[in-house]
PDB file of C-alpha atoms in Angstrom:
ATOM      1  CA  MET W 197       0.656 -22.023   6.822  1.00  0.00           C
ATOM      2  CA  GLU W 198       4.199 -21.591   8.041  1.00  0.00           C
ATOM      3  CA  GLY W 199       7.827 -22.344   7.295  1.00  0.00           C
ATOM      4  CA  PHE W 200       7.894 -21.811   3.519  1.00  0.00           C
ATOM      5  CA  ALA W 201      11.259 -21.634   1.778  1.00  0.00           C
ATOM      6  CA  GLY W 202      11.925 -20.869  -1.906  1.00  0.00           C
ATOM      7  CA  GLN W 203       9.452 -19.512  -4.470  1.00  0.00           C
ATOM      8  CA  ASN W 204       5.864 -19.646  -3.175  1.00  0.00           C
ATOM      9  CA  THR W 205       2.415 -18.760  -4.424  1.00  0.00           C
ATOM     10  CA  VAL W 206      -0.497 -18.720  -1.957  1.00  0.00           C
ATOM     11  CA  GLU W 207      -3.876 -17.697  -3.370  1.00  0.00           C
ATOM     12  CA  GLY W 208      -7.606 -18.074  -2.919  1.00  0.00           C
ATOM     13  CA  PHE W 209      -7.858 -18.082   0.891  1.00  0.00           C
ATOM     14  CA  ALA W 210     -11.287 -17.876   2.535  1.00  0.00           C
ATOM     15  CA  GLY W 211     -12.012 -17.746   6.281  1.00  0.00           C
ATOM     16  CA  GLN W 212      -9.547 -17.060   9.155  1.00  0.00           C
ATOM     17  CA  ASN W 213      -5.958 -17.567   8.001  1.00  0.00           C
ATOM     18  CA  ILE W 214      -2.447 -17.210   9.356  1.00  0.00           C
ATOM     19  CA  VAL W 215       0.429 -17.199   6.874  1.00  0.00           C
ATOM     20  CA  LYS W 216       3.924 -16.804   8.379  1.00  0.00           C
ATOM     21  CA  GLY W 217       7.587 -17.616   7.981  1.00  0.00           C
ATOM     22  CA  PHE W 218       8.025 -17.150   4.218  1.00  0.00           C
ATOM     23  CA  ALA W 219      11.523 -16.973   2.742  1.00  0.00           C
ATOM     24  CA  GLY W 220      12.421 -16.257  -0.897  1.00  0.00           C
ATOM     25  CA  GLN W 221      10.125 -14.914  -3.650  1.00  0.00           C
ATOM     26  CA  ASN W 222       6.481 -14.969  -2.542  1.00  0.00           C
ATOM     27  CA  THR W 223       3.074 -14.092  -3.935  1.00  0.00           C
ATOM     28  CA  VAL W 224       0.040 -14.027  -1.634  1.00  0.00           C
ATOM     29  CA  GLU W 225      -3.253 -12.997  -3.238  1.00  0.00           C
ATOM     30  CA  GLY W 226      -7.011 -13.339  -3.078  1.00  0.00           C
ATOM     31  CA  PHE W 227      -7.573 -13.238   0.705  1.00  0.00           C
ATOM     32  CA  ALA W 228     -11.087 -12.878   2.148  1.00  0.00           C
ATOM     33  CA  GLY W 229     -11.939 -12.718   5.868  1.00  0.00           C
ATOM     34  CA  GLN W 230      -9.609 -12.164   8.903  1.00  0.00           C
ATOM     35  CA  TYR W 231      -5.900 -12.604   8.163  1.00  0.00           C
ATOM     36  CA  THR W 232      -2.460 -12.382   9.660  1.00  0.00           C
ATOM     37  CA  VAL W 233       0.539 -12.396   7.306  1.00  0.00           C
ATOM     38  CA  GLU W 234       3.940 -12.089   9.020  1.00  0.00           C
ATOM     39  CA  GLY W 235       7.615 -12.869   8.758  1.00  0.00           C
ATOM     40  CA  PHE W 236       8.233 -12.450   5.023  1.00  0.00           C
ATOM     41  CA  ALA W 237      11.809 -12.286   3.751  1.00  0.00           C
ATOM     42  CA  GLY W 238      12.916 -11.605   0.155  1.00  0.00           C
ATOM     43  CA  GLN W 239      10.776 -10.277  -2.716  1.00  0.00           C
ATOM     44  CA  ASN W 240       7.079 -10.316  -1.775  1.00  0.00           C
ATOM     45  CA  ILE W 241       3.762  -9.431  -3.382  1.00  0.00           C
ATOM     46  CA  VAL W 242       0.628  -9.357  -1.210  1.00  0.00           C
ATOM     47  CA  LYS W 243      -2.585  -8.302  -2.967  1.00  0.00           C
ATOM     48  CA  GLY W 244      -6.339  -8.558  -2.967  1.00  0.00           C
ATOM     49  CA  PHE W 245      -7.080  -8.527   0.783  1.00  0.00           C
ATOM     50  CA  ALA W 246     -10.660  -8.082   2.022  1.00  0.00           C
ATOM     51  CA  GLY W 247     -11.800  -7.856   5.657  1.00  0.00           C
ATOM     52  CA  GLN W 248      -9.630  -7.341   8.801  1.00  0.00           C
ATOM     53  CA  ASN W 249      -5.945  -7.812   7.966  1.00  0.00           C
ATOM     54  CA  THR W 250      -2.571  -7.606   9.656  1.00  0.00           C
ATOM     55  CA  VAL W 251       0.585  -7.612   7.538  1.00  0.00           C
ATOM     56  CA  LYS W 252       3.870  -7.280   9.465  1.00  0.00           C
ATOM     57  CA  GLY W 253       7.562  -8.091   9.509  1.00  0.00           C
ATOM     58  CA  PHE W 254       8.404  -7.738   5.811  1.00  0.00           C
ATOM     59  CA  ALA W 255      12.047  -7.563   4.731  1.00  0.00           C
ATOM     60  CA  GLY W 256      13.341  -6.920   1.196  1.00  0.00           C
ATOM     61  CA  GLN W 257      11.373  -5.604  -1.800  1.00  0.00           C
ATOM     62  CA  ASN W 258       7.632  -5.658  -1.078  1.00  0.00           C
ATOM     63  CA  THR W 259       4.389  -4.757  -2.805  1.00  0.00           C
ATOM     64  CA  VAL W 260       1.146  -4.633  -0.807  1.00  0.00           C
ATOM     65  CA  LYS W 261      -1.964  -3.570  -2.736  1.00  0.00           C
ATOM     66  CA  GLY W 262      -5.716  -3.800  -2.937  1.00  0.00           C
ATOM     67  CA  PHE W 263      -6.656  -3.786   0.775  1.00  0.00           C
ATOM     68  CA  ALA W 264     -10.291  -3.281   1.767  1.00  0.00           C
ATOM     69  CA  GLY W 265     -11.655  -2.989   5.327  1.00  0.00           C
ATOM     70  CA  GLN W 266      -9.660  -2.486   8.570  1.00  0.00           C
ATOM     71  CA  ASN W 267      -5.933  -3.013   7.958  1.00  0.00           C
ATOM     72  CA  THR W 268      -2.647  -2.827   9.826  1.00  0.00           C
ATOM     73  CA  VAL W 269       0.646  -2.835   7.920  1.00  0.00           C
ATOM     74  CA  GLU W 270       3.785  -2.601  10.073  1.00  0.00           C
ATOM     75  CA  GLY W 271       7.477  -3.347  10.255  1.00  0.00           C
ATOM     76  CA  PHE W 272       8.516  -3.020   6.596  1.00  0.00           C
ATOM     77  CA  ALA W 273      12.204  -2.844   5.734  1.00  0.00           C
ATOM     78  CA  GLY W 274      13.722  -2.198   2.284  1.00  0.00           C
ATOM     79  CA  GLN W 275      11.907  -0.901  -0.830  1.00  0.00           C
ATOM     80  CA  ASN W 276       8.132  -0.968  -0.331  1.00  0.00           C
ATOM     81  CA  THR W 277       5.009  -0.064  -2.262  1.00  0.00           C
ATOM     82  CA  VAL W 278       1.638   0.095  -0.498  1.00  0.00           C
ATOM     83  CA  GLU W 279      -1.326   1.104  -2.676  1.00  0.00           C
ATOM     84  CA  GLY W 280      -5.075   0.947  -3.026  1.00  0.00           C
ATOM     85  CA  PHE W 281      -6.187   0.967   0.636  1.00  0.00           C
ATOM     86  CA  ALA W 282      -9.859   1.565   1.448  1.00  0.00           C
ATOM     87  CA  GLY W 283     -11.408   1.882   4.911  1.00  0.00           C
ATOM     88  CA  GLN W 284      -9.605   2.392   8.265  1.00  0.00           C
ATOM     89  CA  ASN W 285      -5.856   1.811   7.887  1.00  0.00           C
ATOM     90  CA  THR W 286      -2.713   2.018   9.986  1.00  0.00           C
ATOM     91  CA  VAL W 287       0.707   1.949   8.328  1.00  0.00           C
ATOM     92  CA  GLU W 288       3.681   2.170  10.696  1.00  0.00           C
ATOM     93  CA  GLY W 289       7.362   1.401  11.075  1.00  0.00           C
ATOM     94  CA  PHE W 290       8.539   1.692   7.463  1.00  0.00           C
ATOM     95  CA  ALA W 291      12.267   1.913   6.792  1.00  0.00           C
ATOM     96  CA  GLY W 292      13.960   2.517   3.418  1.00  0.00           C
ATOM     97  CA  GLN W 293      12.356   3.810   0.205  1.00  0.00           C
ATOM     98  CA  ASN W 294       8.554   3.783   0.445  1.00  0.00           C
ATOM     99  CA  THR W 295       5.561   4.679  -1.702  1.00  0.00           C
ATOM    100  CA  VAL W 296       2.070   4.875  -0.219  1.00  0.00           C
ATOM    101  CA  GLU W 297      -0.720   5.879  -2.598  1.00  0.00           C
ATOM    102  CA  GLY W 298      -4.443   5.662  -3.122  1.00  0.00           C
ATOM    103  CA  PHE W 299      -5.623   5.711   0.516  1.00  0.00           C
ATOM    104  CA  ALA W 300      -9.336   6.318   1.190  1.00  0.00           C
ATOM    105  CA  GLY W 301     -11.047   6.683   4.567  1.00  0.00           C
ATOM    106  CA  GLN W 302      -9.425   7.164   8.014  1.00  0.00           C
ATOM    107  CA  ASN W 303      -5.662   6.605   7.827  1.00  0.00           C
ATOM    108  CA  THR W 304      -2.653   6.808  10.107  1.00  0.00           C
ATOM    109  CA  VAL W 305       0.871   6.730   8.691  1.00  0.00           C
ATOM    110  CA  GLU W 306       3.676   6.951  11.254  1.00  0.00           C
ATOM    111  CA  GLY W 307       7.286   6.055  11.966  1.00  0.00           C
ATOM    112  CA  TRP W 308       8.829   6.422   8.491  1.00  0.00           C
ATOM    113  CA  GLY W 309      12.526   6.410   7.752  1.00  0.00           C
ATOM    114  CA  GLY W 310      14.337   6.918   4.442  1.00  0.00           C
ATOM    115  CA  VAL W 311      13.062   8.339   1.150  1.00  0.00           C
ATOM    116  CA  VAL W 312       9.301   8.801   1.080  1.00  0.00           C
TER     117      VAL W 312
END
């Protein structure tokens, strides 16, 4: 799914999914399987991921929560909240005001800028 503009809700994905090019206020929830979510702009909520996930290129105010499995979260800009990770996680390239809480397992957090 690509090229969304405006207020979007994407939920209940199963299988291998690519979601990219969102603009505006977005909610993405209920993912299961192998996912790539990229190119968000605006106010975004991404929650309920399970499996192998890549979330990158967020801009604006973002909430990412409820990840399970092997996850990569990179390239956030603005005010971000990342919570509830379980498994092997990499979080990199945050800029702005960031909160990362509730990590369990093997985690790498690198490349932060701003108030942490």
